[in-house]
Structure formats: structure tokens, C-alpha cells
PDB file of C-alpha atoms in Angstrom:
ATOM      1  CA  UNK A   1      17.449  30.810  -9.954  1.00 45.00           C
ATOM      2  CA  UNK A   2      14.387  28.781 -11.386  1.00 47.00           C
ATOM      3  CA  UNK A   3      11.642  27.386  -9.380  1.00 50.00           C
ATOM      4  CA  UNK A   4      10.928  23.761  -9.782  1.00 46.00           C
ATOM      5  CA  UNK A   5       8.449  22.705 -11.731  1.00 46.00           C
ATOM      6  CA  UNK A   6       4.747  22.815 -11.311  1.00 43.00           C
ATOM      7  CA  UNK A   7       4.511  18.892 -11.655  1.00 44.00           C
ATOM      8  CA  UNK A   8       7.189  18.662  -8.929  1.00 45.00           C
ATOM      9  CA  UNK A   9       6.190  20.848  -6.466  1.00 46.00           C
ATOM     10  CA  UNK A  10       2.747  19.499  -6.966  1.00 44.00           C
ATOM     11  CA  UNK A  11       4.130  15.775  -6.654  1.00 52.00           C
ATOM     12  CA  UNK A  12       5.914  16.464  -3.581  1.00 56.00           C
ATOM     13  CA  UNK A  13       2.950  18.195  -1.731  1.00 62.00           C
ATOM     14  CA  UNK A  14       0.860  15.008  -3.167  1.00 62.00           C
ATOM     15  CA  UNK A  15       3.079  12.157  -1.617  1.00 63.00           C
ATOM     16  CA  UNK A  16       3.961  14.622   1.878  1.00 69.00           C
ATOM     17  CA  UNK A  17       0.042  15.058   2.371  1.00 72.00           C
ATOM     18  CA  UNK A  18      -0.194  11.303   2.079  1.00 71.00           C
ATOM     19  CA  UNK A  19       2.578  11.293   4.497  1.00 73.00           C
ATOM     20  CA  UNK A  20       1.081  13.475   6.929  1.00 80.00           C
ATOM     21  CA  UNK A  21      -2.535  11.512   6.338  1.00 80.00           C
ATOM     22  CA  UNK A  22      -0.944   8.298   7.007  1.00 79.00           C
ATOM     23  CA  UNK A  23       1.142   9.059  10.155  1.00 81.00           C
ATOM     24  CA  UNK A  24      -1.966  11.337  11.734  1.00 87.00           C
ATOM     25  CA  UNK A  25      -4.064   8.691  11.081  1.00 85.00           C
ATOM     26  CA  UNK A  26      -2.730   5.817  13.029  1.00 85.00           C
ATOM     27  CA  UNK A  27      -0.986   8.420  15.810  1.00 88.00           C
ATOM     28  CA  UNK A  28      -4.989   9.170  16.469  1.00 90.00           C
ATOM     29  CA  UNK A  29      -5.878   5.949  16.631  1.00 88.00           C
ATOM     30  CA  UNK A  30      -3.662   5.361  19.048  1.00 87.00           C
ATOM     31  CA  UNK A  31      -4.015   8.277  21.526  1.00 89.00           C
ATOM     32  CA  UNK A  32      -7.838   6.986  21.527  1.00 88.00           C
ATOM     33  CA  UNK A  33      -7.772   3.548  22.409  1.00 85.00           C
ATOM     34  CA  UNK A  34      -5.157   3.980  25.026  1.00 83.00           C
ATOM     35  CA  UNK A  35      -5.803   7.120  26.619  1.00 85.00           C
ATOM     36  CA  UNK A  36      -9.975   8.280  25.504  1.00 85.00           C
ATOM     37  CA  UNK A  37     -11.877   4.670  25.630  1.00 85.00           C
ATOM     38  CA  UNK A  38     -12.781   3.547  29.059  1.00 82.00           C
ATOM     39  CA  UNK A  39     -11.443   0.081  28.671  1.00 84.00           C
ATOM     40  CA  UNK A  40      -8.079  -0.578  26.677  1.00 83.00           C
ATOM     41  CA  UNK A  41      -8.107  -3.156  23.945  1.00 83.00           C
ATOM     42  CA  UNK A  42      -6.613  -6.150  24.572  1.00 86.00           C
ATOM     43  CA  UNK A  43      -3.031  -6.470  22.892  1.00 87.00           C
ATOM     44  CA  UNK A  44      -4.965  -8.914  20.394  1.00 87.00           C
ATOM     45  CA  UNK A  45      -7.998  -7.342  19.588  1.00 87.00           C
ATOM     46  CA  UNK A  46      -5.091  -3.759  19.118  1.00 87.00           C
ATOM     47  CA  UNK A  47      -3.625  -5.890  16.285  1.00 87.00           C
ATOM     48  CA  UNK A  48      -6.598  -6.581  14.717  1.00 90.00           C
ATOM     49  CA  UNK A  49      -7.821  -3.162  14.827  1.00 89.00           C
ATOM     50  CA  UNK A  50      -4.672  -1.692  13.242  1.00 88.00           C
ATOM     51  CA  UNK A  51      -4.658  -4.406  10.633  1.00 90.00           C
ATOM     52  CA  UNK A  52      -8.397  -3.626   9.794  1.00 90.00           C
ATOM     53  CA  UNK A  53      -7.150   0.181   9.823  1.00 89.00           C
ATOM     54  CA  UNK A  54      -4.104  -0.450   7.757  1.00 88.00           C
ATOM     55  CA  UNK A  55      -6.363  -2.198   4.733  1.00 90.00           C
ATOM     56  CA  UNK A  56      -9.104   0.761   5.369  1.00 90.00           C
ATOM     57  CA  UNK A  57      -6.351   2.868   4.422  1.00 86.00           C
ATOM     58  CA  UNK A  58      -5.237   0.782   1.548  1.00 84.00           C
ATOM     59  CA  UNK A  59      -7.897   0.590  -0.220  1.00 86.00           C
ATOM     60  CA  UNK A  60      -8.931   4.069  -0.076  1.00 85.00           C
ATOM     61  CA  UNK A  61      -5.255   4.932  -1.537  1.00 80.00           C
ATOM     62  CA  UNK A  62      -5.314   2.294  -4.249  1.00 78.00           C
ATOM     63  CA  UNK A  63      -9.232   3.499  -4.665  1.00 81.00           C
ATOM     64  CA  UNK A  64      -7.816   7.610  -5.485  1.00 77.00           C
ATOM     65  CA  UNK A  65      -4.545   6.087  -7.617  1.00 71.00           C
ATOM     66  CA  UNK A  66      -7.099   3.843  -9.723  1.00 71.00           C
ATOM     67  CA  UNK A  67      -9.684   6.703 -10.048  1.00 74.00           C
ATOM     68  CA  UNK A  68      -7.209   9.467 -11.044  1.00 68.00           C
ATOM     69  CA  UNK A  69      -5.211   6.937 -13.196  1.00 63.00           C
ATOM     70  CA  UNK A  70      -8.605   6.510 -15.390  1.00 66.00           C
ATOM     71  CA  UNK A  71      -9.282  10.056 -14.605  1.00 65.00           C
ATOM     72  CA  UNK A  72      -5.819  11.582 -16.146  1.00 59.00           C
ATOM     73  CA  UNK A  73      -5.648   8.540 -18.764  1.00 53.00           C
ATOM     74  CA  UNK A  74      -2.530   6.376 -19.577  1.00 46.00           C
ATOM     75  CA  UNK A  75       0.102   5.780 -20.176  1.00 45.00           C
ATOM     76  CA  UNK A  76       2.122   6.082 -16.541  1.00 41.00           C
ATOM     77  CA  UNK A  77       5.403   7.162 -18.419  1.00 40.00           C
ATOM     78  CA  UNK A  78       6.481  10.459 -19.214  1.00 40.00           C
ATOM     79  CA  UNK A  79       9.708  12.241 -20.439  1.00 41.00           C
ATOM     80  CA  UNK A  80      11.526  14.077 -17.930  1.00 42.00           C
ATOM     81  CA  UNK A  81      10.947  17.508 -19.521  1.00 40.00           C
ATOM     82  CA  UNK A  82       7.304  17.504 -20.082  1.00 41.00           C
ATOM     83  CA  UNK A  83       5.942  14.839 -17.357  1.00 43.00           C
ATOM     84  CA  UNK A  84       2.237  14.265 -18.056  1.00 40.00           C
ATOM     85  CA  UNK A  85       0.592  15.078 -14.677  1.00 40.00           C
ATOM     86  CA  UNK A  86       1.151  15.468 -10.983  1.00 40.00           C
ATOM     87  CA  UNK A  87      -0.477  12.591  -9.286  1.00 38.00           C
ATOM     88  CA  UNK A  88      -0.183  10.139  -6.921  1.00 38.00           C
ATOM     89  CA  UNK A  89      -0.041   6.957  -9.082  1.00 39.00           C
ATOM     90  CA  UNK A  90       2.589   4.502 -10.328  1.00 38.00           C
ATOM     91  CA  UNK A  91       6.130   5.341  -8.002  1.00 38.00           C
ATOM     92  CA  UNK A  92       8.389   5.570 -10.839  1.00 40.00           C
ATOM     93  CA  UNK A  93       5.917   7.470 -13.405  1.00 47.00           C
ATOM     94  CA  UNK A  94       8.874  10.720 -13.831  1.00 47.00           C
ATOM     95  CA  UNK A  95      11.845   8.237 -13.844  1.00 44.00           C
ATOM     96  CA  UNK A  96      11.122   5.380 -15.615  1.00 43.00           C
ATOM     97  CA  UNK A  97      12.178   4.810 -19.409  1.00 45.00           C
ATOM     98  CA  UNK A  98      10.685   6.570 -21.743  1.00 44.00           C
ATOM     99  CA  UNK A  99       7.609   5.142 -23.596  1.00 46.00           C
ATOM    100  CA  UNK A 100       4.511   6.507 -25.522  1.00 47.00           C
ATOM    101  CA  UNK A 101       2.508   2.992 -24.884  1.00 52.00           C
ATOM    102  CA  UNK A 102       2.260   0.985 -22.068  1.00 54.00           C
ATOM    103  CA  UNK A 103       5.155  -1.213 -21.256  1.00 63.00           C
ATOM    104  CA  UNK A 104       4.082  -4.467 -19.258  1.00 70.00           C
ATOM    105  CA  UNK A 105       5.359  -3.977 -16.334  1.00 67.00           C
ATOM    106  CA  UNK A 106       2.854  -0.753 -16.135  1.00 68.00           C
ATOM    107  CA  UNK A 107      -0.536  -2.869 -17.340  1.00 74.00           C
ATOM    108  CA  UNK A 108       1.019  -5.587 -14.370  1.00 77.00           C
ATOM    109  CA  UNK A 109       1.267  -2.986 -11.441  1.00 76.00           C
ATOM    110  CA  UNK A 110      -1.985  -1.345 -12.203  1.00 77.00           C
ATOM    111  CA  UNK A 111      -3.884  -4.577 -12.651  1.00 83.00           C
ATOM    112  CA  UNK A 112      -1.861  -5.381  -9.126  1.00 85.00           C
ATOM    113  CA  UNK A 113      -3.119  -2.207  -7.441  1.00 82.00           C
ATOM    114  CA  UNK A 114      -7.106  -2.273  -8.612  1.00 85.00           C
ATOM    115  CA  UNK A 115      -6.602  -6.062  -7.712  1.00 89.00           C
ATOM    116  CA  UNK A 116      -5.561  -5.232  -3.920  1.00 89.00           C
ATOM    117  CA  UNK A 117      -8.037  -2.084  -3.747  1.00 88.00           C
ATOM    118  CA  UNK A 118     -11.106  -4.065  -2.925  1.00 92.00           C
ATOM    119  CA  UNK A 119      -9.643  -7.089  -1.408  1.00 92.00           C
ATOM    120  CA  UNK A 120      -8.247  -4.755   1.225  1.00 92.00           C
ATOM    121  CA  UNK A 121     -11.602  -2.536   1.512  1.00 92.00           C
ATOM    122  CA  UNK A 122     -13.962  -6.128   1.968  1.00 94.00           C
ATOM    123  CA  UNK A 123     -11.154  -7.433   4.794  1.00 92.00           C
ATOM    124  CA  UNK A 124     -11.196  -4.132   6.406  1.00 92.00           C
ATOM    125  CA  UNK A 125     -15.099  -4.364   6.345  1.00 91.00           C
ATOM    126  CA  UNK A 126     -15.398  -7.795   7.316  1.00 92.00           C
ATOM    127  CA  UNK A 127     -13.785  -7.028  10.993  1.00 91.00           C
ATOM    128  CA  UNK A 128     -15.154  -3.224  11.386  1.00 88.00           C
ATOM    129  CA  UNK A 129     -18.561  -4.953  10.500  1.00 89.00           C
ATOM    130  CA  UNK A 130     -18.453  -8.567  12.149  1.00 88.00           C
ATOM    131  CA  UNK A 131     -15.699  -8.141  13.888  1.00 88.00           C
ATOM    132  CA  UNK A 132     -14.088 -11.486  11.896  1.00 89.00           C
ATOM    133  CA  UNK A 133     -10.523 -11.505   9.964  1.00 91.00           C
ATOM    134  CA  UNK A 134     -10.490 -12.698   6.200  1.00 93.00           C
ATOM    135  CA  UNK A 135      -6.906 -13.851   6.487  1.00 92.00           C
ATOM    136  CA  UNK A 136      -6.904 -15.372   3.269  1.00 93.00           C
ATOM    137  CA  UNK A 137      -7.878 -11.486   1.572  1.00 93.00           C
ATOM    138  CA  UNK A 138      -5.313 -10.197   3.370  1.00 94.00           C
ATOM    139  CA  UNK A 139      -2.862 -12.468   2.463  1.00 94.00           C
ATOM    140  CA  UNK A 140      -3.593 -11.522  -1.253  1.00 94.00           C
ATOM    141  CA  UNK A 141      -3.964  -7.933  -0.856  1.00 92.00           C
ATOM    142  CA  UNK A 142      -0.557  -7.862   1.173  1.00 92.00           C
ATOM    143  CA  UNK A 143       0.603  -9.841  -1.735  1.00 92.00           C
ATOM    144  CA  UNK A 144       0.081  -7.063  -4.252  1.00 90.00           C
ATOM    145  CA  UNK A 145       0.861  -4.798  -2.180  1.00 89.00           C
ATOM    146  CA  UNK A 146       4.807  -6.190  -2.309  1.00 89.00           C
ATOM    147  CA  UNK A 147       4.681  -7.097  -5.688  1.00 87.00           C
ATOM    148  CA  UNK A 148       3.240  -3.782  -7.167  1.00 82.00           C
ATOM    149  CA  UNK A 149       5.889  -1.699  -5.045  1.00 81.00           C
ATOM    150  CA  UNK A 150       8.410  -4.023  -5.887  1.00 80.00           C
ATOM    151  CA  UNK A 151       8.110  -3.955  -9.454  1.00 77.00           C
ATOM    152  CA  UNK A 152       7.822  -0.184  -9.426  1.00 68.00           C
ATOM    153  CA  UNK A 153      11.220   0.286  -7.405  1.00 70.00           C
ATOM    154  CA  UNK A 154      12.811  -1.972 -10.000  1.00 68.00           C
ATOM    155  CA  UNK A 155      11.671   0.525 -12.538  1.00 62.00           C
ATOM    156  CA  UNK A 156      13.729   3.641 -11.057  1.00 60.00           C
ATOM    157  CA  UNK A 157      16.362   5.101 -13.115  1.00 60.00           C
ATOM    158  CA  UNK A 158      18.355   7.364 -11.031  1.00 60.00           C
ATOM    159  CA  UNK A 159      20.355   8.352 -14.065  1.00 59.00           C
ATOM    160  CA  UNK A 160      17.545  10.270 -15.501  1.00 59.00           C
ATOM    161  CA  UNK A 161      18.473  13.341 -12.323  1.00 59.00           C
ATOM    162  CA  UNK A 162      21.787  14.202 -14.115  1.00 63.00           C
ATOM    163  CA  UNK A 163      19.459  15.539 -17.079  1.00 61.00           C
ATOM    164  CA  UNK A 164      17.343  17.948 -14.310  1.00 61.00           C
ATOM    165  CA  UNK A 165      18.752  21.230 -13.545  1.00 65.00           C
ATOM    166  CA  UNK A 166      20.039  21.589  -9.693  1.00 69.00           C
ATOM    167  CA  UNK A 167      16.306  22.775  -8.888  1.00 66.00           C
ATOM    168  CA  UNK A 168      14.186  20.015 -10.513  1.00 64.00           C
ATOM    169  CA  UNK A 169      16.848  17.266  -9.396  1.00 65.00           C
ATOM    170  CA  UNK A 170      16.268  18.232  -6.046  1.00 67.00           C
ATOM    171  CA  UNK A 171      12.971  18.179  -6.091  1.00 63.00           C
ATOM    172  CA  UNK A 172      12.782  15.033  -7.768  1.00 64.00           C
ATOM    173  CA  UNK A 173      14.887  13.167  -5.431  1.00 68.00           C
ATOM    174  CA  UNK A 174      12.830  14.885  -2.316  1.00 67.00           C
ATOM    175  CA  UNK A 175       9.741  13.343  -4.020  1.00 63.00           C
ATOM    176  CA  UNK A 176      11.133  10.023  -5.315  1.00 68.00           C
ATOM    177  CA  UNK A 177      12.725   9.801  -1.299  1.00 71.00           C
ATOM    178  CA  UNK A 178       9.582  10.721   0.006  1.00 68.00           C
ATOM    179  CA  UNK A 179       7.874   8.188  -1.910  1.00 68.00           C
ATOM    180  CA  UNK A 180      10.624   5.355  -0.664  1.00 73.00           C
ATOM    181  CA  UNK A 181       9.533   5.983   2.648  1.00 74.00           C
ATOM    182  CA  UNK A 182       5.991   5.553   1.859  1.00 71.00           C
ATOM    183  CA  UNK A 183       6.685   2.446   0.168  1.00 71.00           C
ATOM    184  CA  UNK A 184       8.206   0.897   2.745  1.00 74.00           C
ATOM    185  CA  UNK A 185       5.159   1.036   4.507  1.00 78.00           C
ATOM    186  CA  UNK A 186       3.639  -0.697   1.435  1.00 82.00           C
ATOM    187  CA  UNK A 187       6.178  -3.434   1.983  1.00 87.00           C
ATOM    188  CA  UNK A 188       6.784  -3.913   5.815  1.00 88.00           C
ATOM    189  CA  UNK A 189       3.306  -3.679   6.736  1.00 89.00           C
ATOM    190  CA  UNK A 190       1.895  -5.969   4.357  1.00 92.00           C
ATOM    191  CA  UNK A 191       5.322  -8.381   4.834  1.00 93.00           C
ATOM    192  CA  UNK A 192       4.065  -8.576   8.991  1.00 92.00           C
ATOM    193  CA  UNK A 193       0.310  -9.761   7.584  1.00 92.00           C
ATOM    194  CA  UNK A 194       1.275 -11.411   5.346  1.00 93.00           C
ATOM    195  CA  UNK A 195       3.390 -13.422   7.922  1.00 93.00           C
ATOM    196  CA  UNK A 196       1.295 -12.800  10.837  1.00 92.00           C
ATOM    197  CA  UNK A 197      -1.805 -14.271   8.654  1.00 93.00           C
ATOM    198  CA  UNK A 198      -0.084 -17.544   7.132  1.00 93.00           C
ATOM    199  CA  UNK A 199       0.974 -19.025  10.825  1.00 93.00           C
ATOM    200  CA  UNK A 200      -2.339 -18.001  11.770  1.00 91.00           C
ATOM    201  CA  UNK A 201      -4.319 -19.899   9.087  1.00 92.00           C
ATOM    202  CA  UNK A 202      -1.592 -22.803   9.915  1.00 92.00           C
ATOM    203  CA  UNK A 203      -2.439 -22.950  13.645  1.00 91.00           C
ATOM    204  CA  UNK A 204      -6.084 -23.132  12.806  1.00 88.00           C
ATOM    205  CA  UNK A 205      -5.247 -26.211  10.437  1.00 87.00           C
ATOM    206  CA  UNK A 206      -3.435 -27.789  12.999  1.00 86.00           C
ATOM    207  CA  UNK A 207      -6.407 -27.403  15.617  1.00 83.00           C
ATOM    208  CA  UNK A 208      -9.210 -28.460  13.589  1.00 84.00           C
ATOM    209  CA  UNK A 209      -6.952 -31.611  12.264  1.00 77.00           C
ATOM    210  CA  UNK A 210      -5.878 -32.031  16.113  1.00 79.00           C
ATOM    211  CA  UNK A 211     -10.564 -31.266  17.091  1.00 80.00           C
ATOM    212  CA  UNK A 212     -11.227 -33.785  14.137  1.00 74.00           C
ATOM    213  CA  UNK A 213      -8.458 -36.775  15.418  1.00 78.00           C
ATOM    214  CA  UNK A 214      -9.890 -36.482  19.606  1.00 77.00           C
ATOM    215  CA  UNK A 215     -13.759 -36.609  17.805  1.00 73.00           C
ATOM    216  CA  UNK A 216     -12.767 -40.162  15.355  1.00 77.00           C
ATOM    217  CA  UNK A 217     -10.520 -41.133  18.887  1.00 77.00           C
ATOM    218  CA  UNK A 218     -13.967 -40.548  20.702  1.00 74.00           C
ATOM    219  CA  UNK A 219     -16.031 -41.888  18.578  1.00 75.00           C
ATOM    220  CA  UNK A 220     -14.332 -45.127  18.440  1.00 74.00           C
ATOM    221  CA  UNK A 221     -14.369 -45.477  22.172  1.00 69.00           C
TER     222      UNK A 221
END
């Protein structure tokens, strides 16, 4: 029976450590503000702390996929039997169609992803450092977030697994799963700030137009 392939195993021990990073990450978080710090966050200041987590963590991911990107050079695509490199970039780099140059949906996504890497990394800042969300960052992080994930799930060709052996199809579809999963995470999370963030920028519009119409109501008095 064959083993899969280097690149596979490799892939799947690349996306399940970003698993396991992800998931002990936030479970420690947890366990110390509600059971180590003396006084538990409020439910508001919680939020805010696992939104300024969240980005922390995003932009150190889209900070490793840009770097090793440059690092391994491009393009993303690669033929099934000889896939360039094992590495935790583009989703759909083993499954997409095949190309020798860059197709535009792959200069899009990566322009997406260095985009979102510091606009995530200076909101996360922002509240670890004044304590002060930067709702409108967010909001265009989160927004590259979806659309880079999006784009890349459009991208999957399943049909390309009925070429792989029994081994390397497995494999493959443990990894592409895996990486479903994960970019989920890169779509529901950023979907609840990007939501969370737009009624909160509308409230404060609506109180500063309501502070600025009782201060003309005063001053006319």
C-alpha cells in the first residue's frame, strides 16, 4: 500500500497544527479570565477582548501565509502529481485548475490577504494598547477576510480526487476538510464583526446626531 505523499502529509499536519493553535488559544483565554483573574470581565469588555484576540490571530496567520508565499515564490497552482510545496497559503493551491502563471483570482486573494494582515494587527493593537476599537479596520479586515475565503472555496475542484490514488485522495480530502473547517472560522467570525461593528458605528451616528440636535435645541433657548 503507498504512503501519501510528502506534500500531503505535510499539508495536513500544517492546517491540524493551525487547528490545534487556534482552538488552544482562545480555550486559554477563556479558562483565564473566568476562572485565574480576580475580577471577571464584564460581558462587554469579554467581546472586545476576543475580538482584539481574534484579529491578533489574524494577522499573525495572514503575516506567515504572506511571508512563506514570497518565501516559496508563485504561482499558488500546482498539478496534482507534482504539487509545488506544502504550505499553509491559498485554500485551493492542490485543487484548483491547472496553471503555470497566475490566474486573477490568485493576484486578487493574495492582494486580499496582505491587505487584511495589517489592518487586523493595527485594530488588535489599538485596543491591547489604548484599550479603543477601530471599528472601521475591522470592518475592512473582516471584509477580506470573507472575500479572500470566498473566492478560494469557489476555486475547489473536487473532480481533481478521482485522479489521486485511494491514499492521496484521502489525504487530500482530510486536508481540504480540515481546511473547510478553518475557513469557516474565517467567515463566521469576521461575518459577527463585521455585523457587530456596522450597528455599532450606526448607534454612535445616531447619538452624536441625537448630542448635536439637544446642543442647537439648547442653544436656541
Amino acid at each position: 500500500m503507498s504512503r501519501p505523499s510528502t506534500t500531503m502529509r505535510i499539508d495536513t499536519l500544517s492546517v491540524t497544527f493551525t487547528l490545534l493553535s487556534c482552538a488552544t488559544c482562545f480555550a486559554s483565554y477563556l479558562v483565564y479570565s473566568l476562572a485565574l483573574r480576580k475580577e471577571r470581565p464584564s460581558p462587554t469588555r469579554l467581546v472586545n477582548e476576543l475580538a482584539a484576540l481574534w484579529l491578533s490571530y489574524d494577522a499573525l496567520t495572514h503575516a506567515v501565509v504572506v511571508a512563506v508565499g514570497m518565501a516559496s515564490g508563485l504561482p499558488t497552482n500546482s498539478s496534482s502529481s507534482a504539487p509545488m510545496s506544502a504550505r499553509m497559503t491559498l485554500v485551493w493551491q492542490n485543487f484548483a485548475q491547472q496553471s503555470q502563471s497566475l490566474l486573477p483570482a490568485d493576484v486578487i486573494a493574495q492582494i486580499a490577504v496582505t491587505l487584511a494582515c495589517p489592518l487586523a494587527g493595527y485594530a488588535a493593537l489599538m485596543w491591547w494598547r489604548d484599550q479603543r476599537r477601530w471599528r472601521e479596520g475591522e470592518i475592512a479586515a473582516a471584509v477580506l477576510d470573507i472575500f479572500a475565503t470566498v473566492l478560494g472555496f469557489m476555486r475547489f475542484r473536487p473532480e481533481r480526487l478521482r485522479d489521486m490514488s485511494p491514499e492521496r485522495r484521502e489525504a487530500a480530502f482530510q486536508t481540504w476538510a480540515a481546511f473547510f473547517f478553518l475557513n469557516m472560522l474565517w467567515v463566521v467570525i469576521p461575518a459577527a464583526m463585521l455585523y457587530y461593528n456596522f450597528n455599532a458605528l450606526q448607534q454612535e451616528h445616531v447619538d452624536e446626531d441625537g448630542k448635536d440636535q439637544k446642543d442647537r435645541m439648547v442653544a436656541a433657548q
